[in-house]
Short mmCIF file of C-alpha atoms in Angstrom, two decimals:
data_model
loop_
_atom_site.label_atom_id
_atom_site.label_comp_id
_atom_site.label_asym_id
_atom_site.label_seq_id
_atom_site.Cartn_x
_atom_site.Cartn_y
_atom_site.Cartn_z
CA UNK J 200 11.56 -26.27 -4.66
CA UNK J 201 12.26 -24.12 -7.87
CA UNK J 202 8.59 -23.88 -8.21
CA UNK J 203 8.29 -22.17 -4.61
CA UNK J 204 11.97 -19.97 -5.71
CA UNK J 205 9.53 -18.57 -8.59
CA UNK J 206 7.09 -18.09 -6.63
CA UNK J 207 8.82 -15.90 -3.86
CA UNK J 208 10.31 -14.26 -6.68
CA UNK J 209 6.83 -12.83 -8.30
CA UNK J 210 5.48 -12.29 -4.34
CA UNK J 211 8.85 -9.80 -4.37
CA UNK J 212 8.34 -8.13 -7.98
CA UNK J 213 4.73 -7.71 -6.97
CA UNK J 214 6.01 -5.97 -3.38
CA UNK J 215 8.44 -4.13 -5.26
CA UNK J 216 6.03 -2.58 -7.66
CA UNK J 217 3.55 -1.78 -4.35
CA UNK J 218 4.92 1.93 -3.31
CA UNK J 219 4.16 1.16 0.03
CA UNK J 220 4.83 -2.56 0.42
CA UNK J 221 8.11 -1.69 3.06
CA UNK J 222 5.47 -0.41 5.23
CA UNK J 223 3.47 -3.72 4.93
CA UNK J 224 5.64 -6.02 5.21
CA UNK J 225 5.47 -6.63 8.80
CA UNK J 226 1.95 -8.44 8.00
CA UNK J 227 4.09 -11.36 6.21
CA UNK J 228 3.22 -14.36 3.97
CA UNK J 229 2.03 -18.05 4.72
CA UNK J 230 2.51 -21.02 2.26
CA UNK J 231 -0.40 -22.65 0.35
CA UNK J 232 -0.17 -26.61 0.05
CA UNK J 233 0.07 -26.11 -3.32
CA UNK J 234 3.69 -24.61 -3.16
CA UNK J 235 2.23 -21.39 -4.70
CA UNK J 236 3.07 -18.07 -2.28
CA UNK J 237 0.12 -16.36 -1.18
CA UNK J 238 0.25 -12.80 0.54
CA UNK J 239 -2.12 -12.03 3.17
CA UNK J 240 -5.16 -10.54 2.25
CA UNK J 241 -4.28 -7.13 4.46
CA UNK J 242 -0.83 -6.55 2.01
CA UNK J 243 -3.27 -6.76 -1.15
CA UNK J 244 -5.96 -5.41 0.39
CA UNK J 245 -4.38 -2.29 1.94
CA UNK J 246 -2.37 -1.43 -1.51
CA UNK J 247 -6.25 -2.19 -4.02
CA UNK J 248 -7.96 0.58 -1.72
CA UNK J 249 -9.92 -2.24 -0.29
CA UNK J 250 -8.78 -1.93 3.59
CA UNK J 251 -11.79 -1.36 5.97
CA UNK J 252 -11.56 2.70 7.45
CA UNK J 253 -12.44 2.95 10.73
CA UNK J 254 -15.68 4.36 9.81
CA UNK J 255 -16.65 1.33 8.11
CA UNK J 256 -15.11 -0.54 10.95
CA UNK J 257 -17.74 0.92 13.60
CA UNK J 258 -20.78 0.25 11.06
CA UNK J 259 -20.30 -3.64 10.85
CA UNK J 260 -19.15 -3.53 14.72
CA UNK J 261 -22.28 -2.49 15.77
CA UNK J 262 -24.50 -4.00 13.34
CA UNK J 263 -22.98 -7.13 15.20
CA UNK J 264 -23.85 -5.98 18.44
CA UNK J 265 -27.62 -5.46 16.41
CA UNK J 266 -27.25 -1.35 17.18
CA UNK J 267 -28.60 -0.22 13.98
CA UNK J 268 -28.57 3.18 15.03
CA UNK J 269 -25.10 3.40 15.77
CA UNK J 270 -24.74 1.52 12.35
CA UNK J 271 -26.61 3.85 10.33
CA UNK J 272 -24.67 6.77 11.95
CA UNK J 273 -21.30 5.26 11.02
CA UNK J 274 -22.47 4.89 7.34
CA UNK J 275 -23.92 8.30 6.93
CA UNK J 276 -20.22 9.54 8.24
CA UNK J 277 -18.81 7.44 5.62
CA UNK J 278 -21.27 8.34 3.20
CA UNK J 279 -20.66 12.33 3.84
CA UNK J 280 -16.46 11.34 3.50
CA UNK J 281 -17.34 9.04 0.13
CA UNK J 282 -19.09 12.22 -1.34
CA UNK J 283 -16.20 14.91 -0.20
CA UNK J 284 -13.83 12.87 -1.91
CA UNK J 285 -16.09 12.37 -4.86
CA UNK J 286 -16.49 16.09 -5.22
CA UNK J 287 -13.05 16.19 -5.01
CA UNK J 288 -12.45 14.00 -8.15
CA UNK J 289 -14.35 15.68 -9.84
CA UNK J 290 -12.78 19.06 -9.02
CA UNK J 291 -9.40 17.16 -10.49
CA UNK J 292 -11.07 16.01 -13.80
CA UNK J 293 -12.26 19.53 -14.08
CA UNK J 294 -9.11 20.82 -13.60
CA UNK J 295 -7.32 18.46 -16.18
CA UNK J 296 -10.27 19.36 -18.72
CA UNK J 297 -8.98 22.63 -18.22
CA UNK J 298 -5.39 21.67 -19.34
CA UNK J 299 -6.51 19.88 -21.56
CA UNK J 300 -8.92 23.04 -23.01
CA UNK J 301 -5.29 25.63 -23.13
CA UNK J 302 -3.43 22.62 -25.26
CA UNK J 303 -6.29 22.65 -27.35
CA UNK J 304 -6.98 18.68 -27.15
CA UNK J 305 -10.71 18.81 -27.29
CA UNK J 306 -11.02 15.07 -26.88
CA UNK J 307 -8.85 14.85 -24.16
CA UNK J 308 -10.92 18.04 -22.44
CA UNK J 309 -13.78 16.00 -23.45
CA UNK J 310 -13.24 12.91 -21.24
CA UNK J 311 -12.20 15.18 -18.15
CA UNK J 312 -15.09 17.37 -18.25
CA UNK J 313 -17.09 14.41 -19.68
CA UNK J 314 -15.56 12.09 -16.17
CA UNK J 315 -16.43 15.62 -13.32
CA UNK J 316 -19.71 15.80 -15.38
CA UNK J 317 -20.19 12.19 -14.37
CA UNK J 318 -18.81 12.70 -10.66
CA UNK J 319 -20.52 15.54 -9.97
CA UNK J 320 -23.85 16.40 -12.21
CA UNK J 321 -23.43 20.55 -11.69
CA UNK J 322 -24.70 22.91 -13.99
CA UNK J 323 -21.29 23.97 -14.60
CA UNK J 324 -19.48 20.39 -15.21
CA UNK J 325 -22.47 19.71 -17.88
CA UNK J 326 -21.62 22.35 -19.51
CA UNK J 327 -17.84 22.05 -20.00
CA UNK J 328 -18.80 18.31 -20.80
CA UNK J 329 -21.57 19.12 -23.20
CA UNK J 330 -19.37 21.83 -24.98
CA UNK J 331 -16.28 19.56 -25.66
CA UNK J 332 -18.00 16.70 -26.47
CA UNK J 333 -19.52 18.29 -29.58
CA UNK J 334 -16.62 20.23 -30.28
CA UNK J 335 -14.39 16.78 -30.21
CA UNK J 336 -17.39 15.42 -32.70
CA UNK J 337 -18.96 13.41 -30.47
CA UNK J 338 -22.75 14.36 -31.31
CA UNK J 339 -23.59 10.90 -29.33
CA UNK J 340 -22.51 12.04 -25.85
CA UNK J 341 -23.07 15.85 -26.11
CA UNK J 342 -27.11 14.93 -26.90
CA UNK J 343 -27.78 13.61 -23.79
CA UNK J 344 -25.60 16.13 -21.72
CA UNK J 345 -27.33 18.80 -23.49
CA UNK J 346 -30.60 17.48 -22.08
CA UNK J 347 -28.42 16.93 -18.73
CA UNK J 348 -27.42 20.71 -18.89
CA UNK J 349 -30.91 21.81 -19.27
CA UNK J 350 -32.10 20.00 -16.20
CA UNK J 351 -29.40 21.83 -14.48
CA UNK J 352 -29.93 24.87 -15.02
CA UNK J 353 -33.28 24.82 -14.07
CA UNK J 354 -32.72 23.06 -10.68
CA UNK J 355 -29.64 25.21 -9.69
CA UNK J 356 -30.57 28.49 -11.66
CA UNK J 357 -34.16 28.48 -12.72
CA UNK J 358 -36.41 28.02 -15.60
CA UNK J 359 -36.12 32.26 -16.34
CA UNK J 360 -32.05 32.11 -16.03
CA UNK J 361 -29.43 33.41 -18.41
CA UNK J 362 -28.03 29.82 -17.36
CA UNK J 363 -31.35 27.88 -19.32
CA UNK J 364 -31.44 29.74 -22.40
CA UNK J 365 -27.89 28.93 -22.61
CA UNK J 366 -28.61 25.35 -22.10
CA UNK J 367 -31.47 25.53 -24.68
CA UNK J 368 -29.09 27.16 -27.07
CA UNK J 369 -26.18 25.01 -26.72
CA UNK J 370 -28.59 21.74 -26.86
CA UNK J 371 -30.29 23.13 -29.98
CA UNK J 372 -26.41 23.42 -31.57
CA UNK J 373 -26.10 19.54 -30.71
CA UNK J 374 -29.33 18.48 -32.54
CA UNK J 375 -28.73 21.34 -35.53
CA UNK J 376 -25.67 19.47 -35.87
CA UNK J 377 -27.25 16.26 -36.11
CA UNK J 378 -29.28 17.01 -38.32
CA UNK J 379 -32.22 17.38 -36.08
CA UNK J 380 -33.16 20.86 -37.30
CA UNK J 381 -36.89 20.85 -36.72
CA UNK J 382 -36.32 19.72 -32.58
CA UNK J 383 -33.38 22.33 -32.66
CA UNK J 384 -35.16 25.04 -33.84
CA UNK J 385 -37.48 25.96 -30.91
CA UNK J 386 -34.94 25.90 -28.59
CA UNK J 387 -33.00 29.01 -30.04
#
């Protein structure tokens, strides 16, 4: 019995530390054989992110029912919501880079512009990413978003832009300050 006592009591410090664990507790708790508490998967699930959307809901309803049309249509709509939200994170990490940029903590601007670089691949998160990344020191990661950056500004701006001979420039600064002076060279 004092087993199942400390059990019940780490089921509540775990609901307790769940924000919204009130609103869940409706879906309740069964006991294991083993005397060990065990919330139901919708409490954990729900709180981890990992709760089915509706979207997702619809997709494995009708791949059940073998309409892969109606599938596929439910998974682009989740797709399109997946990549709003992604472009949305990555508006955030800009944003914090930015913070990060006044306060003058070029690693911290770094990993924000480094993380909305990652989330979103745009000509203008490279080059925030690429930029703090070698003024933090880190040579490693601003070498390949230098060659990132360059591939960005062609697709989104052109090979003839102001936007690629900025790239080339700031990608020859990289490998100049690697040491790399004969590949940096023809890029200025």
């Amino acid at each position: 019995m004092a087993h199942r006592r400390k059990g019940v009591h780490l089921a509540l410090a775990l609901l307790a530390a769940l924000p919204a664990a009130p609103a869940l507790a409706h879906h309740g708790w069964r006991w294991t054989t083993g005397g060990n508490i065990e919330l139901t998967g919708i409490i954990l699930e729900a709180r981890l992110g990992n709760a089915e959307t509706p979207e997702e809901q619809a997709a494995r309803d009708a791949l059940d029912a073998d309409d892969l049309g109606a599938a596929r249509d439910a998974y682009e709509r989740l797709d399109a919501e997946l990549e709003l939200a992604t472009n949305k994170r990555a508006d955030v990490q800009y944003a914090l880079g930015g913070i990060a940029e006044e306060e003058v903590r070029w690693a911290d601007a770094a990993r924000h512009y480094g993380r909305a670089a990652e989330l979103l691949g745009s000509f203008v998160n490279l080059h925030k990413a690429r930029e703090f990344a070698w003024r933090a020191g880190d040579f490693a990661a601003a070498l390949p978003l230098g060659e990132m950056l360059i591939a960005a500004a062609i697709a989104e701006h052109g090979a003839a832009s102001a936007d690629h001979a900025t790239a080339l420039n700031d990608h020859a600064l990289t490998l100049r300050a690697t040491g790399r002076y004969g590949e940096a060279e023809p890029l200025y």
